Amino acid sequence: MRRVNCLSRSRFRVAAAVLALLPTLASAVDDYTGAWWRPDESGWGVYLVDQGNLLVPSWFTYGDDGKATWYIMSGAIKQADGSYAGDVYSFTGVPYAQINGQASDPGTRVGTATFRFPDFNSLTFDYTVSGHQQSKSLTRFDWGNEDLVCSPSTAPISGFTNYTAMWWDPTQSGWGLQINHVGSMAVATWYTYGSDRKPIWLQAVTTREGDGVFRGKIYQGATGTPYHLINGQPATTSTPEVGTATLSFANGGSGQFSYVIGSVSQTKTISRAEYGNAVSQCRTVTTTTPPPGAGTDECFPPLALGNRTVIRDVGETTGTEQRVAGTSIFNGHPVFVLEDRPTDGSTQGVTKEYVEQTATHRIYHGGEGYIPEVQANGTFEYIPPVEIPRSTPVGYTDTLDYVIRARYTAQGVAVTADINVHEVPKRIGTENASAPAGSFSNACKFDTTLKIESSVSAAGFTVRTVTDGRAIQWAHSSVGPVRSEYETTTTVTTTGGFAVPPQVTQDQGISELIEATINGRNYP
């Protein structure tokens, strides 16, 4: 289990028969809806609406003349490699004050764009537009102490209480609002047309008041650096305040947008746009900033986005990279997303682990995983969630008894299993420890025993697996796991159909920290 970061090699072999014994756990389907930007190039950005089989991207930036403009991809289709690709269009249309029917003229194709996601919170945006070609690395927009978390849903949109989405009036196609609803704030980026029929964008920054209506000011994206010349500096040169806006919602799928700009005052009926095979349902999660370093008697650094480690068994050429890839929600809990993958890109499978971090504990929940070797794909959870204190002084010991409830399909056969786990971690001392990633003074030393029992029935057979293991592990507050010495014995007994002799396998080894990046510092 990742919390002690030992027994991983043996556990993976057991997992080939029982998915729930994966060395890592947990994921949900990634949803990329929301605003993406580069903090050092503030003033431009991309808004994505994730609708399952396609993205609907809007790109708010500045044209060759330095004036605000926008582009829309009618649908970036998911590709075989997991990226999304589509054509980029530019539009002209009816000035916003005069729209009373079809708003846009026929669009002009000006290029192509591709979107790739190295992890949940990172986007690589490649485009070729009007002869200009660039690749931009973006991150999710930072909403301070709150995060916007979205997931695909088939529930009726009328019941949604978060209004993050693309909104439009189908009878006035060609203009719309990209709304980010975070806590009591709704930021609506409005794409429409100026008096010269050229594309313009404005932004309404509103706050929900006591009557449930969002009210605020409108700012116009006026001038900035042409999109193909933006290079590490703020892009905006002018965003003047131009008016006021009101957003009200009858339900999760319909509402009204009212604005006053100069002498123009209008109210528009808007509805949530739907394009693909799924709808994003979003929620706001309150986040806390972890301390800059570990506290007293902490043996692992606080989880933080971008942190990564590579662990490898001595004598092996392939290790496992774990990266803190993002934040999400699991069973209503705000969690960090820890993504694991083999360092050689082999078919051992990519998994994710969901970990809740409080001021005093890390709490391990559950999720899903996949092992290509046995075509095993499924979900599971810890019952109860496993709570590990962050502070573990010398003498700390605990007894952890829990069930991993697994539901999965292996090689086309549906399997259910409850895996019983008995785990006893002990902090037995403080020693210096070394690994390829470096030498670490005053590392925490643990002695952990583990017993895992499962019984799986499928296709007329019952397979009972018992694994007994022990690990001595050294961990340091700056990097986490440094070195583990482990040994395991696994007994597999099969009954039903015909007699199969029990199979007993033993394993032992040493795993070491090869490299790490923690809070921006690289090891070695």
Coordinates of C-alpha atoms in Angstrom, one line a residue:
M1 CA 0.0 0.0 0.0
R2 CA 1.3 3.4 -0.9
R3 CA 1.2 4.7 2.7
V4 CA 4.1 2.5 3.7
N5 CA 5.4 2.2 0.1
C6 CA 6.7 -1.3 0.5
L7 CA 5.8 -4.8 -0.8
S8 CA 5.0 -3.2 -4.1
R9 CA 6.7 -5.8 -6.3
S10 CA 5.1 -8.8 -4.7
R11 CA 1.8 -7.0 -4.4
F12 CA 1.7 -6.4 -8.1
R13 CA 2.1 -10.1 -8.8
V14 CA -0.8 -10.9 -6.5
A15 CA -2.8 -8.1 -8.2
A16 CA -2.6 -10.0 -11.5
A17 CA -5.0 -12.4 -9.9
V18 CA -6.8 -10.0 -7.6
L19 CA -7.2 -6.4 -8.9
A20 CA -7.6 -5.1 -5.4
L21 CA -4.1 -5.9 -4.5
L22 CA -2.7 -3.3 -6.9
P23 CA 0.2 -1.4 -5.4
T24 CA -1.8 1.8 -6.0
L25 CA -5.5 2.4 -6.1
A26 CA -8.1 4.7 -7.2
S27 CA -9.3 7.0 -9.9
A28 CA -12.3 8.5 -11.4
V29 CA -12.8 9.6 -15.0
D30 CA -10.9 12.8 -15.6
D31 CA -12.9 15.8 -16.7
Y32 CA -11.2 18.8 -18.1
T33 CA -14.0 21.4 -17.9
G34 CA -12.9 24.8 -16.8
A35 CA -10.5 27.7 -17.3
W36 CA -6.8 27.1 -18.2
W37 CA -4.0 29.6 -18.3
R38 CA -0.4 30.5 -17.8
P39 CA 0.1 32.6 -14.6
D40 CA 3.1 34.4 -16.1
E41 CA 1.0 35.3 -19.3
S42 CA -2.2 36.4 -17.5
G43 CA -4.7 38.1 -19.8
W44 CA -5.4 35.2 -22.2
G45 CA -6.7 31.7 -21.7
V46 CA -8.6 28.7 -22.9
Y47 CA -12.0 27.6 -21.6
L48 CA -12.8 23.9 -22.1
V49 CA -16.1 22.2 -21.9
D50 CA -15.6 18.4 -21.6
Q51 CA -18.5 16.4 -22.9
G52 CA -17.1 12.9 -22.9
N53 CA -16.1 12.1 -26.4
L54 CA -15.2 15.6 -27.3
L55 CA -14.0 19.0 -25.9
V56 CA -15.6 22.3 -26.9
P57 CA -12.7 24.8 -26.5
S58 CA -12.9 28.6 -26.6
W59 CA -9.7 30.6 -26.8
F60 CA -9.7 34.2 -25.6
T61 CA -6.7 36.2 -26.7
Y62 CA -5.6 39.1 -28.9
G63 CA -5.3 39.3 -32.7
D64 CA -2.5 40.6 -35.0
D65 CA -3.8 44.2 -34.4
G66 CA -3.5 43.8 -30.6
K67 CA -7.3 43.9 -30.1
A68 CA -9.2 41.3 -28.1
T69 CA -10.5 38.4 -30.2
W70 CA -11.6 34.8 -29.7
Y71 CA -11.6 31.5 -31.5
I72 CA -13.8 28.5 -31.1
M73 CA -13.2 24.8 -32.0
S74 CA -16.5 23.4 -33.0
G75 CA -15.5 20.1 -31.4
A76 CA -12.1 18.7 -30.5
I77 CA -12.5 15.0 -31.0
K78 CA -10.7 12.5 -28.7
Q79 CA -7.9 10.7 -30.6
A80 CA -6.5 7.2 -30.1
D81 CA -3.5 8.5 -28.1
G82 CA -5.8 10.3 -25.6
S83 CA -5.3 13.8 -27.1
Y84 CA -8.1 15.9 -28.6
A85 CA -7.8 17.6 -32.0
G86 CA -10.0 19.9 -34.1
D87 CA -10.3 22.8 -36.4
V88 CA -10.0 26.4 -35.2
Y89 CA -12.7 28.9 -36.4
S90 CA -12.9 32.7 -36.4
F91 CA -16.3 34.4 -36.5
T92 CA -17.8 37.8 -37.2
G93 CA -21.4 38.7 -36.5
V94 CA -24.1 41.1 -35.4
P95 CA -23.1 43.7 -32.8
Y96 CA -24.2 42.5 -29.4
A97 CA -26.7 45.4 -28.8
Q98 CA -28.5 44.4 -32.0
I99 CA -28.7 40.6 -31.8
N100 CA -32.3 39.4 -32.2
G101 CA -31.8 36.1 -34.1
Q102 CA -28.8 34.4 -35.6
A103 CA -25.8 36.2 -34.2
S104 CA -22.8 34.9 -36.2
D105 CA -21.9 35.0 -39.9
P106 CA -20.6 31.7 -41.3
G107 CA -17.3 30.8 -39.6
T108 CA -13.9 30.9 -41.2
R109 CA -11.5 28.0 -40.6
V110 CA -8.2 29.5 -39.7
G111 CA -6.2 26.5 -38.4
T112 CA -6.0 23.5 -36.2
A113 CA -5.4 22.8 -32.5
T114 CA -4.5 19.8 -30.3
F115 CA -4.9 19.4 -26.6
R116 CA -2.9 16.9 -24.5
F117 CA -3.1 16.3 -20.8
P118 CA 0.2 15.2 -19.2
D119 CA -1.8 15.0 -15.9
F120 CA -5.1 16.1 -14.4
N121 CA -3.9 19.7 -13.9
S122 CA -1.7 20.2 -16.9
L123 CA -2.6 21.0 -20.5
T124 CA -0.3 21.2 -23.6
F125 CA -2.1 23.4 -26.2
D126 CA -0.6 23.1 -29.7
Y127 CA -2.0 25.3 -32.5
T128 CA -1.4 26.3 -36.1
V129 CA -3.4 29.5 -36.9
S130 CA -3.0 31.8 -39.8
G131 CA 0.5 30.6 -40.4
H132 CA 1.6 30.9 -36.8
Q133 CA 2.5 27.7 -34.9
Q134 CA 3.1 27.5 -31.1
S135 CA 3.0 25.0 -28.2
K136 CA 1.8 26.3 -24.8
S137 CA 1.9 24.6 -21.4
L138 CA -1.1 25.6 -19.4
T139 CA -2.5 24.8 -15.9
R140 CA -5.9 25.0 -14.4
F141 CA -6.9 28.5 -13.2
D142 CA -6.0 29.1 -9.6
W143 CA -9.2 30.1 -7.6
G144 CA -7.3 30.6 -4.3
N145 CA -8.6 28.5 -1.4
E146 CA -11.2 26.9 -3.5
D147 CA -11.0 24.4 -6.4
L148 CA -13.5 23.7 -9.2
V149 CA -13.8 19.9 -9.6
C150 CA -16.0 18.4 -12.4
S151 CA -16.9 14.9 -13.4
P152 CA -19.0 13.4 -16.2
S153 CA -22.7 12.9 -15.4
T154 CA -25.8 11.4 -16.9
A155 CA -28.1 13.0 -14.3
P156 CA -30.7 15.5 -15.4
I157 CA -29.0 18.9 -15.7
S158 CA -32.1 20.6 -14.2
G159 CA -30.9 19.4 -10.8
F160 CA -27.4 20.8 -11.1
T161 CA -26.6 23.5 -8.6
N162 CA -23.2 24.5 -10.0
Y163 CA -23.5 26.5 -13.2
T164 CA -20.0 25.9 -14.7
A165 CA -20.7 25.3 -18.4
M166 CA -21.1 27.0 -21.8
W167 CA -24.4 28.9 -21.9
W168 CA -26.2 30.2 -24.9
D169 CA -29.5 31.0 -26.5
P170 CA -30.1 28.4 -29.3
T171 CA -32.3 31.0 -31.2
Q172 CA -29.4 33.4 -31.3
S173 CA -26.5 31.0 -32.1
G174 CA -23.1 32.6 -32.4
W175 CA -22.7 34.3 -29.0
G176 CA -22.5 32.8 -25.5
L177 CA -21.1 32.7 -22.0
Q178 CA -18.4 30.5 -20.5
I179 CA -19.3 30.4 -16.8
N180 CA -17.0 29.3 -14.0
H181 CA -19.0 29.0 -10.8
V182 CA -16.7 28.7 -7.8
G183 CA -18.3 29.1 -4.3
S184 CA -20.3 32.3 -4.2
M185 CA -18.6 33.7 -7.4
A186 CA -19.6 33.2 -11.0
V187 CA -17.2 34.5 -13.7
A188 CA -18.8 34.7 -17.1
T189 CA -16.6 35.2 -20.1
W190 CA -18.9 36.6 -22.8
Y191 CA -18.0 36.1 -26.5
T192 CA -19.8 38.3 -28.9
Y193 CA -19.3 41.0 -31.5
G194 CA -18.5 44.8 -31.5
S195 CA -20.0 47.6 -33.5
D196 CA -17.6 46.7 -36.4
R197 CA -19.0 43.1 -36.4
K198 CA -15.6 41.8 -35.3
P199 CA -15.3 39.3 -32.4
I200 CA -14.9 40.8 -28.9
W201 CA -14.9 39.3 -25.4
L202 CA -16.0 40.7 -22.1
Q203 CA -15.9 39.3 -18.6
A204 CA -18.6 39.6 -15.9
V205 CA -17.2 39.0 -12.4
T206 CA -20.3 38.4 -10.2
T207 CA -21.1 37.4 -6.6
R208 CA -24.2 35.6 -5.4
E209 CA -26.3 37.8 -3.1
G210 CA -29.0 36.9 -0.6
D211 CA -31.7 36.4 -3.2
G212 CA -29.6 33.8 -5.0
V213 CA -28.9 36.2 -7.9
F214 CA -25.3 36.8 -9.1
R215 CA -24.5 40.5 -9.6
G216 CA -21.2 42.2 -10.5
K217 CA -19.2 44.3 -12.9
I218 CA -18.3 43.8 -16.6
Y219 CA -14.8 44.3 -17.9
Q220 CA -13.9 44.3 -21.6
G221 CA -10.9 42.6 -23.0
A222 CA -9.6 45.6 -25.0
T223 CA -5.9 45.3 -26.0
G224 CA -3.0 43.1 -25.5
T225 CA -0.1 41.3 -27.1
P226 CA -0.9 39.4 -30.3
Y227 CA -1.4 35.7 -29.5
H228 CA 1.6 34.5 -31.5
L229 CA 3.9 37.0 -29.8
I230 CA 3.0 36.2 -26.2
N231 CA 6.1 34.8 -24.6
G232 CA 6.3 34.7 -20.8
Q233 CA 4.9 38.2 -20.0
P234 CA 1.4 39.3 -19.1
A235 CA -0.6 39.6 -22.3
T236 CA -3.2 42.2 -21.3
T237 CA -2.6 45.9 -21.7
S238 CA -6.1 47.2 -21.1
T239 CA -9.3 45.7 -19.5
P240 CA -11.5 48.6 -18.7
E241 CA -14.7 48.4 -16.6
V242 CA -17.7 49.0 -19.0
G243 CA -20.9 48.0 -17.2
T244 CA -22.8 45.7 -14.9
A245 CA -24.2 42.2 -15.2
T246 CA -26.8 39.9 -13.5
L247 CA -27.0 36.2 -13.7
S248 CA -30.0 34.3 -12.4
F249 CA -30.9 30.6 -12.8
A250 CA -34.3 28.9 -12.7
N251 CA -32.5 25.5 -12.4
G252 CA -29.3 23.8 -13.6
G253 CA -30.2 24.1 -17.2
S254 CA -31.8 27.5 -17.7
G255 CA -31.3 31.0 -16.6
Q256 CA -31.2 34.7 -17.6
F257 CA -28.3 37.0 -18.3
S258 CA -28.9 40.8 -18.0
Y259 CA -26.4 43.5 -18.6
V260 CA -26.1 47.3 -18.8
I261 CA -23.3 48.7 -20.9
G262 CA -23.5 52.5 -21.5
S263 CA -27.0 53.2 -22.8
V264 CA -27.6 49.5 -23.8
S265 CA -29.7 47.4 -21.3
Q266 CA -30.8 43.9 -22.3
T267 CA -32.0 40.6 -20.7
K268 CA -31.2 37.3 -22.5
T269 CA -32.6 33.9 -21.9
I270 CA -29.7 31.3 -21.7
S271 CA -29.5 27.5 -21.4
R272 CA -26.7 25.1 -20.8
A273 CA -25.2 23.9 -24.0
E274 CA -24.9 20.1 -24.6
Y275 CA -22.9 18.6 -27.4
G276 CA -21.3 15.2 -26.6
N277 CA -22.2 12.0 -24.9
A278 CA -21.7 13.3 -21.3
V279 CA -22.3 16.5 -19.3
S280 CA -19.9 17.9 -16.8
Q281 CA -21.3 18.3 -13.3
C282 CA -19.1 20.5 -11.2
R283 CA -18.7 21.4 -7.6
T284 CA -16.5 23.6 -5.4
V285 CA -14.0 22.1 -3.0
T286 CA -12.4 24.2 -0.3
T287 CA -8.7 23.6 -0.2
T288 CA -6.0 24.3 2.3
T289 CA -2.4 25.1 1.6
P290 CA 0.0 22.4 3.0
P291 CA 2.8 23.7 5.2
P292 CA 6.0 24.4 3.4
G293 CA 7.7 21.4 5.0
A294 CA 6.9 18.4 7.2
G295 CA 5.9 19.0 10.8
T296 CA 7.4 17.5 13.9
D297 CA 7.9 13.7 13.6
E298 CA 6.5 13.7 10.1
C299 CA 8.4 11.2 7.9
F300 CA 6.8 12.1 4.6
P301 CA 6.5 15.6 3.0
P302 CA 3.0 17.1 2.7
L303 CA 1.3 16.3 -0.5
A304 CA 1.6 19.1 -3.0
L305 CA 0.8 19.4 -6.8
G306 CA 3.8 18.5 -9.0
N307 CA 5.7 16.4 -6.4
R308 CA 7.0 13.1 -7.9
T309 CA 9.1 10.2 -6.9
V310 CA 10.6 7.2 -8.8
I311 CA 11.1 3.9 -6.8
R312 CA 12.9 0.9 -8.3
D313 CA 13.8 -2.6 -7.0
V314 CA 17.6 -3.3 -6.9
G315 CA 18.6 -5.3 -9.9
E316 CA 15.6 -4.2 -12.0
T317 CA 15.6 -1.7 -14.9
T318 CA 12.0 -0.5 -14.6
G319 CA 10.7 1.5 -11.7
T320 CA 7.4 3.2 -10.7
E321 CA 6.9 6.9 -11.0
Q322 CA 4.3 8.5 -8.7
R323 CA 3.2 12.0 -9.3
V324 CA 0.8 14.2 -7.4
A325 CA -1.2 15.0 -10.5
G326 CA -4.2 17.0 -9.3
T327 CA -7.1 17.3 -6.9
S328 CA -10.6 15.8 -7.1
I329 CA -13.5 14.5 -5.1
F330 CA -13.9 10.9 -3.9
N331 CA -17.2 9.9 -2.2
G332 CA -17.7 13.5 -1.2
H333 CA -14.1 14.0 0.2
P334 CA -11.6 16.5 -1.3
V335 CA -8.6 14.4 -2.3
F336 CA -5.2 14.6 -4.0
V337 CA -4.8 12.5 -7.2
L338 CA -1.6 10.4 -7.1
E339 CA -0.8 8.9 -10.5
D340 CA 1.5 5.9 -10.8
R341 CA 3.0 4.6 -14.0
P342 CA 6.0 2.3 -15.0
T343 CA 9.1 4.3 -16.0
D344 CA 9.5 2.3 -19.2
G345 CA 5.9 2.8 -20.4
S346 CA 5.3 -0.9 -20.4
T347 CA 1.8 -2.5 -20.1
Q348 CA 1.8 -2.9 -16.3
G349 CA -1.0 -0.3 -16.3
V350 CA -1.4 3.2 -15.1
T351 CA -3.3 3.7 -11.8
K352 CA -4.4 6.5 -9.6
E353 CA -4.7 6.8 -5.9
Y354 CA -7.0 9.2 -4.0
V355 CA -5.7 10.5 -0.7
E356 CA -7.3 13.0 1.6
Q357 CA -4.9 15.2 3.5
T358 CA -6.0 16.9 6.7
A359 CA -3.9 18.8 9.3
T360 CA -3.3 15.6 11.2
H361 CA -3.9 12.6 8.9
R362 CA -3.7 11.1 5.5
I363 CA -6.9 9.2 4.7
Y364 CA -6.9 6.5 1.9
H365 CA -10.2 6.0 0.2
G366 CA -10.5 3.8 -3.0
G367 CA -11.2 4.0 -6.7
E368 CA -10.4 1.9 -9.8
G369 CA -7.5 0.4 -11.6
Y370 CA -6.5 -1.6 -14.7
I371 CA -4.0 -4.4 -15.4
P372 CA -3.6 -5.1 -19.2
E373 CA -1.9 -8.4 -18.6
V374 CA -5.0 -10.0 -17.3
Q375 CA -7.5 -7.5 -18.8
A376 CA -8.6 -6.6 -15.3
N377 CA -10.6 -3.4 -14.9
G378 CA -12.7 -2.4 -12.0
T379 CA -13.4 -0.4 -8.9
F380 CA -12.9 -0.8 -5.1
E381 CA -12.9 1.1 -1.9
Y382 CA -11.4 0.8 1.6
I383 CA -14.0 0.0 4.3
P384 CA -13.5 1.9 6.5
P385 CA -11.2 4.5 4.9
V386 CA -7.7 4.0 6.3
E387 CA -6.4 6.9 8.4
I388 CA -2.7 7.2 8.9
P389 CA -1.4 10.0 11.3
R390 CA 1.1 12.4 9.7
S391 CA 3.1 12.6 12.9
T392 CA 4.7 9.2 13.8
P393 CA 7.3 9.6 16.6
V394 CA 9.6 6.8 17.6
G395 CA 7.5 4.2 19.4
Y396 CA 4.4 4.8 17.2
T397 CA 2.5 1.6 16.4
D398 CA -0.9 1.0 15.0
T399 CA -3.1 -2.0 14.1
L400 CA -5.1 -1.4 10.9
D401 CA -7.9 -3.8 10.0
Y402 CA -9.9 -3.0 6.9
V403 CA -11.6 -4.5 3.9
I404 CA -10.9 -3.7 0.2
R405 CA -14.2 -4.1 -1.5
A406 CA -13.5 -4.9 -5.2
R407 CA -15.8 -5.1 -8.2
Y408 CA -14.0 -5.8 -11.5
T409 CA -13.8 -7.7 -14.8
A410 CA -10.8 -9.9 -15.6
Q411 CA -10.5 -11.4 -19.0
G412 CA -14.2 -10.9 -19.7
V413 CA -15.3 -12.5 -16.4
A414 CA -17.1 -10.4 -13.8
V415 CA -15.6 -10.8 -10.3
T416 CA -16.5 -9.6 -6.9
A417 CA -14.2 -9.8 -3.9
D418 CA -13.8 -8.6 -0.4
I419 CA -10.1 -8.6 0.6
N420 CA -9.3 -8.5 4.3
V421 CA -6.2 -6.7 5.4
H422 CA -4.4 -6.7 8.7
E423 CA -1.5 -4.2 8.9
V424 CA 0.8 -3.3 11.8
P425 CA 3.2 -0.4 11.2
K426 CA 5.8 0.5 13.8
R427 CA 8.3 3.4 14.0
I428 CA 11.3 1.7 15.5
G429 CA 14.0 4.3 15.3
T430 CA 15.9 7.0 13.5
E431 CA 18.9 6.3 11.2
N432 CA 20.8 7.7 8.3
A433 CA 19.7 6.3 4.9
S434 CA 21.1 6.3 1.4
A435 CA 19.7 5.6 -2.1
P436 CA 20.6 6.7 -5.6
A437 CA 18.5 9.9 -5.0
G438 CA 20.9 10.9 -2.1
S439 CA 21.9 10.5 1.5
F440 CA 19.4 11.5 4.2
S441 CA 20.3 12.1 7.8
N442 CA 17.9 11.2 10.6
A443 CA 15.5 9.2 8.5
C444 CA 12.5 7.5 10.1
K445 CA 12.8 3.7 10.4
F446 CA 9.7 1.5 10.2
D447 CA 8.9 -2.2 10.7
T448 CA 5.6 -3.1 9.1
T449 CA 3.9 -6.5 8.9
L450 CA 1.0 -7.2 6.6
K451 CA -1.5 -10.0 6.0
I452 CA -3.9 -10.0 3.1
E453 CA -6.6 -12.6 2.6
S454 CA -9.0 -12.8 -0.3
S455 CA -11.5 -15.4 -1.7
V456 CA -12.7 -14.9 -5.3
S457 CA -15.3 -17.0 -7.0
A458 CA -15.8 -17.0 -10.7
A459 CA -16.6 -19.5 -13.5
G460 CA -17.2 -22.3 -11.0
F461 CA -13.9 -21.9 -9.2
T462 CA -13.0 -20.3 -5.9
V463 CA -9.5 -18.9 -5.5
R464 CA -8.2 -18.1 -2.0
T465 CA -5.1 -16.0 -1.7
V466 CA -3.1 -15.3 1.5
T467 CA -0.1 -13.0 1.5
D468 CA 2.1 -12.5 4.5
G469 CA 4.7 -9.8 4.3
R470 CA 7.2 -7.8 6.3
A471 CA 9.1 -4.7 5.3
I472 CA 11.8 -2.6 7.0
Q473 CA 11.5 0.9 5.5
W474 CA 13.5 4.2 5.8
A475 CA 11.6 7.4 5.0
H476 CA 12.6 11.1 5.3
S477 CA 10.6 14.2 5.8
S478 CA 12.1 15.8 2.7
V479 CA 11.3 13.1 0.1
G480 CA 9.3 10.3 1.7
P481 CA 10.4 6.7 1.1
V482 CA 14.2 6.2 0.7
R483 CA 14.7 2.5 1.0
S484 CA 12.6 -0.7 1.7
E485 CA 13.8 -4.2 2.4
Y486 CA 10.8 -6.6 2.0
E487 CA 9.9 -10.3 2.0
T488 CA 6.6 -11.9 1.3
T489 CA 5.0 -15.4 1.1
T490 CA 1.9 -15.9 -1.0
T491 CA -0.3 -19.0 -0.9
V492 CA -3.0 -19.5 -3.6
T493 CA -5.5 -22.3 -3.1
T494 CA -8.0 -23.1 -5.9
T495 CA -11.1 -25.3 -5.3
G496 CA -14.0 -26.3 -7.6
G497 CA -14.1 -28.2 -10.9
F498 CA -10.9 -30.2 -10.4
A499 CA -8.2 -30.4 -7.8
V500 CA -5.4 -27.8 -8.1
P501 CA -2.4 -28.1 -5.7
P502 CA -1.8 -25.0 -3.5
Q503 CA 0.8 -22.7 -5.0
V504 CA 3.3 -21.0 -2.7
T505 CA 5.6 -18.3 -3.9
Q506 CA 8.2 -16.4 -1.9
D507 CA 9.7 -13.0 -2.8
Q508 CA 12.2 -10.7 -1.2
G509 CA 14.0 -7.6 -2.4
I510 CA 15.1 -4.1 -1.9
S511 CA 13.5 -1.0 -3.4
E512 CA 15.2 2.4 -3.5
L513 CA 14.4 6.0 -4.3
I514 CA 16.0 6.8 -7.7
E515 CA 14.9 10.4 -8.1
A516 CA 12.4 12.9 -6.8
T517 CA 11.0 16.3 -7.3
I518 CA 9.5 17.8 -4.1
N519 CA 8.3 21.4 -3.8
G520 CA 10.4 22.3 -6.8
R521 CA 13.7 20.8 -5.5
N522 CA 15.2 17.9 -7.5
Y523 CA 16.9 14.9 -5.9
P524 CA 19.7 13.9 -6.5

